[in-house]
Structure formats: structure tokens, C-alpha cells
Amino acid sequence: MTGAEKHGPAATSTLDALWVLYDRVLRVSPDTVDDPGRDRFLLSKGHGPMAYYAVLAARGFLDPDVLTGFGAYDSPLGHHPDRTLVPGVEIGSGSLGHGLPLAVGGALGLRAQGLRDPAVWVLVGDAELDEGSNHEAIAFAGAYGLDRLHAVVIDNSSATYGSPGGIEARFAAAGWSTAAVDGRDHDALYDAYTRPHPGRPHLVVAHVEPKN
């Protein structure tokens, strides 16, 4: 892609995790973006969407020719993704701390509608967990047993405060199923994504190289 972008590591850190999700796990395609039974993917780490756009293009949601216009005035590919402009995008995102609460609400809403099959996935950066909105979302999801909810946290050592015992311990204390893997190992990511977690939401921490 072309154009100035100061959040390059926010994209490169997510590429492998996103690819495995879209290539091997998510039940959504360009033909089912409006199907109520589709899986939902929410990119909370929306301030670095370049890898997300590239994966969407590779999976047929976007024409690859639009990638070179990233960030241009007349391009649908903004520095934060826009759900009204990019097929397959579920939320406008990029403001830290919003994606996980939205995913919790989405999973609860699907349950309320009797839609028990669709899974909700959200990709979060470790620094976003510094935001207070996530504390309530983590606690609520565990207490309500939102077992169709899955959070992928990209840990590139960006968090300011961190969590005693690490990210896994924080979620596990709230009742989540947890796993931690090398965020560049596709088979390990797939195994963690598909691990059974009956009655509980599921967390996958994907460790990648520290942000420079």
C-alpha cells in the first residue's frame, strides 16, 4: 500500500492472526455479509487497518486494485475502517477500548434473538486493555457465559499498565477460557481459535515481536 501511515506496527502485528481467522475459521464470505447466520468479526484495533484491508481483498471482499489508494481522499479505505464503505466490515473502529464492549453487546444481542450459532470475534490490541471500558466488558461476558464470544488480543508489549499475572490471568479470573500462542504460528493460532470452551467466552493471546 502507499501513503503515509504512522501505525504500521498496528497492522503488521495483526496480519497472521487475521489471515488464519479469515482463511480457516470465520464463517463469512462476500456472499454472506448480510446473512443473519454469519459469524461476526470486529476489528477493535482499527487504527492500523492495512493488514485487515489486505486480508479482505485476498478473500474477495474487496477489489485488490483499491489497496493502492489507501488513505486517499476518494478512497473507501480510510485510516480507520468504515462499515458503510468497506464490504464485510462490521463496525467503524480505531478509538481504543470500544471493540470489546461492542462485541459483548453483539454476542448478547444474538443470544436475545435466539441466534445461537453465529460466533462473534473481536481483535484487540494489548494497549487497549488499559481502557476502563474493557474491565466491565470482560467481567460481564464471563458472568453471563457468552460462549459465542471470542477475543484475540495481539500482545506486542504496548500496554502502559499491564495486568498482574498477565493478560490470560485477567480474563481467566472473570471466567473466560484462555490460550496463549505465538502470533506468527498459523497452526498454533488455529488450534487456539478452535479450542472447545463450553459455557464460557474464549480468549486467545497472540504474542508477537515488541513494538519498536
Coordinates of C-alpha atoms in Angstrom, one line a residue:
M1 CA 0.0 0.0 0.0
T2 CA 1.0 3.6 -0.5
G3 CA 0.6 6.7 1.6
A4 CA 1.9 7.9 5.0
E5 CA 0.8 5.8 7.9
K6 CA 2.3 6.1 11.4
H7 CA 0.5 3.0 12.7
G8 CA 2.4 0.4 10.6
P9 CA 3.1 -1.9 13.6
A10 CA -0.6 -2.0 14.5
A11 CA -1.1 -3.6 11.1
T12 CA 1.9 -5.9 10.8
S13 CA 1.3 -7.3 14.2
T14 CA -2.2 -8.5 13.3
L15 CA -1.5 -10.0 9.8
D16 CA -1.1 -13.6 10.8
A17 CA -3.9 -13.7 13.3
L18 CA -6.3 -12.1 10.8
W19 CA -5.3 -14.4 8.0
V20 CA -5.8 -17.6 10.0
L21 CA -9.2 -16.3 11.1
Y22 CA -10.5 -15.5 7.6
D23 CA -8.8 -18.4 5.9
R24 CA -9.7 -21.2 8.3
V25 CA -12.2 -20.2 10.9
L26 CA -14.7 -17.4 10.2
R27 CA -18.0 -18.5 8.5
V28 CA -18.5 -15.4 6.4
S29 CA -17.9 -14.6 2.8
P30 CA -18.6 -11.8 0.3
D31 CA -21.9 -13.5 -0.4
T32 CA -23.0 -13.7 3.2
V33 CA -22.1 -10.3 4.6
D34 CA -25.8 -9.6 5.3
D35 CA -26.8 -13.1 6.4
P36 CA -28.1 -13.1 10.0
G37 CA -26.4 -16.5 10.5
R38 CA -22.9 -15.3 9.6
D39 CA -20.0 -15.1 12.0
R40 CA -19.1 -11.5 13.0
F41 CA -15.6 -10.1 13.1
L42 CA -14.9 -6.8 14.8
L43 CA -11.6 -5.1 14.4
S44 CA -11.2 -3.1 17.6
K45 CA -7.5 -2.4 16.7
G46 CA -8.9 -0.2 13.8
H47 CA -6.2 2.5 14.0
G48 CA -3.9 0.2 11.9
P49 CA -6.3 -1.4 9.3
M50 CA -3.9 -2.0 6.4
A51 CA -3.5 -5.8 7.1
Y52 CA -7.2 -6.0 7.6
Y53 CA -7.9 -4.5 4.2
A54 CA -5.3 -6.8 2.6
V55 CA -6.9 -9.9 4.0
L56 CA -10.4 -8.7 3.0
A57 CA -9.1 -8.2 -0.6
A58 CA -7.4 -11.6 -0.6
R59 CA -10.7 -13.2 0.5
G60 CA -12.7 -11.5 -2.2
F61 CA -14.5 -8.8 -0.2
L62 CA -12.5 -6.0 -1.9
D63 CA -11.1 -5.4 -5.3
P64 CA -7.3 -5.6 -4.7
D65 CA -6.9 -2.6 -7.1
V66 CA -8.3 -0.3 -4.4
L67 CA -5.4 -1.1 -1.9
T68 CA -3.0 1.3 -3.6
G69 CA -5.4 4.2 -2.8
F70 CA -5.3 3.6 0.9
G71 CA -5.9 6.8 2.8
A72 CA -6.6 8.9 -0.3
Y73 CA -9.4 11.5 -0.3
D74 CA -11.6 9.5 -2.7
S75 CA -10.7 6.0 -1.3
P76 CA -13.1 3.8 0.7
L77 CA -10.1 2.6 2.7
G78 CA -9.6 5.2 5.4
H79 CA -7.1 5.2 8.2
H80 CA -9.9 3.8 10.3
P81 CA -12.3 1.2 8.7
D82 CA -15.8 2.4 7.8
R83 CA -18.6 -0.1 7.8
T84 CA -20.6 1.9 5.3
L85 CA -17.8 1.9 2.7
V86 CA -16.0 -1.4 3.0
P87 CA -17.9 -4.7 2.4
G88 CA -17.5 -7.1 5.3
V89 CA -16.6 -4.5 7.9
E90 CA -18.9 -4.8 10.9
I91 CA -18.0 -1.6 12.9
G92 CA -16.3 1.7 12.4
S93 CA -13.3 1.5 14.8
G94 CA -10.0 2.9 15.9
S95 CA -10.8 4.7 19.1
L96 CA -9.2 2.5 21.7
G97 CA -11.4 0.4 24.0
H98 CA -14.6 0.3 22.0
G99 CA -14.4 -3.0 20.2
L100 CA -14.6 -5.5 23.0
P101 CA -17.6 -3.8 24.6
L102 CA -19.3 -3.8 21.2
A103 CA -18.5 -7.5 20.7
V104 CA -20.0 -8.3 24.1
G105 CA -23.2 -6.4 23.1
G106 CA -23.3 -8.1 19.8
A107 CA -23.0 -11.6 21.3
L108 CA -25.7 -10.8 23.9
G109 CA -27.9 -9.4 21.2
L110 CA -27.6 -12.5 19.1
R111 CA -28.4 -14.6 22.1
A112 CA -31.5 -12.5 22.8
Q113 CA -32.7 -13.0 19.2
G114 CA -32.3 -16.8 19.5
L115 CA -29.3 -16.9 17.1
R116 CA -27.1 -19.3 19.0
D117 CA -24.9 -20.4 16.0
P118 CA -23.1 -17.3 14.9
A119 CA -19.8 -16.6 16.6
V120 CA -18.6 -13.1 17.4
W121 CA -14.8 -12.5 17.1
V122 CA -13.0 -9.3 18.1
L123 CA -9.4 -8.4 17.7
V124 CA -7.9 -6.2 20.4
G125 CA -4.5 -4.7 21.0
D126 CA -2.9 -5.2 24.4
A127 CA -2.7 -1.4 24.9
E128 CA -6.5 -1.2 24.5
L129 CA -6.8 -3.2 27.7
D130 CA -5.6 -0.1 29.6
E131 CA -9.0 1.4 28.8
G132 CA -11.6 1.1 31.6
S133 CA -14.4 0.2 29.3
N134 CA -12.8 -3.2 28.8
H135 CA -12.9 -4.1 32.5
E136 CA -16.7 -4.1 32.5
A137 CA -16.8 -5.9 29.2
I138 CA -14.5 -8.7 30.4
A139 CA -16.4 -9.1 33.7
F140 CA -19.9 -9.1 32.0
A141 CA -19.0 -11.6 29.3
G142 CA -17.7 -14.1 31.9
A143 CA -20.6 -13.7 34.3
Y144 CA -23.1 -14.1 31.5
G145 CA -21.3 -17.1 29.9
L146 CA -21.2 -15.6 26.4
D147 CA -19.8 -18.7 24.9
R148 CA -20.1 -17.5 21.3
L149 CA -17.8 -14.6 22.1
H150 CA -14.1 -14.8 21.2
A151 CA -11.4 -12.2 21.8
V152 CA -8.0 -12.2 20.1
V153 CA -5.5 -9.9 21.9
I154 CA -2.4 -9.0 20.0
D155 CA 0.3 -8.6 22.6
N156 CA 3.2 -6.6 21.2
S157 CA 4.2 -5.2 24.6
S158 CA 2.4 -1.9 24.0
A159 CA 0.4 -1.7 27.2
T160 CA 1.3 1.0 29.7
Y161 CA -0.1 -0.6 32.8
G162 CA -0.2 -4.3 32.1
S163 CA -2.1 -6.9 34.3
P164 CA -0.8 -8.7 37.3
G165 CA -0.2 -12.3 36.2
G166 CA -0.6 -11.3 32.5
I167 CA -3.5 -10.9 30.1
E168 CA -4.6 -14.5 30.4
A169 CA -4.9 -14.3 34.2
R170 CA -7.0 -11.2 34.0
F171 CA -9.6 -12.9 31.7
A172 CA -9.4 -16.2 33.5
A173 CA -10.3 -14.5 36.8
A174 CA -13.5 -13.3 35.1
G175 CA -14.5 -16.8 33.9
W176 CA -13.1 -16.9 30.4
S177 CA -11.4 -19.8 28.7
T178 CA -7.9 -18.7 27.7
A179 CA -5.0 -19.7 25.5
A180 CA -1.7 -18.0 24.6
V181 CA 0.3 -18.7 21.4
D182 CA 3.0 -17.4 19.1
G183 CA 1.1 -14.9 17.0
R184 CA 3.1 -15.9 13.9
D185 CA 2.5 -19.6 14.1
H186 CA -0.6 -20.4 11.9
D187 CA -1.2 -23.9 13.2
A188 CA -0.9 -22.8 16.8
L189 CA -3.3 -19.9 16.2
Y190 CA -5.8 -22.3 14.5
D191 CA -5.6 -24.8 17.4
A192 CA -6.2 -22.0 19.9
Y193 CA -9.0 -20.5 17.9
T194 CA -10.9 -23.8 17.7
R195 CA -10.3 -25.0 21.3
P196 CA -13.6 -26.0 22.9
H197 CA -14.9 -23.7 25.6
P198 CA -18.4 -24.7 26.6
G199 CA -20.3 -22.2 28.7
R200 CA -17.5 -19.6 28.6
P201 CA -16.2 -16.8 26.3
H202 CA -12.8 -17.6 24.9
L203 CA -9.6 -15.5 24.8
V204 CA -6.6 -16.1 22.6
V205 CA -3.5 -14.0 23.3
A206 CA -1.2 -13.8 20.2
H207 CA 2.3 -12.9 21.2
V208 CA 4.3 -11.1 18.5
E209 CA 7.5 -9.1 18.5
P210 CA 7.5 -6.0 20.7
K211 CA 6.5 -2.7 19.0
N212 CA 9.6 -0.6 18.3

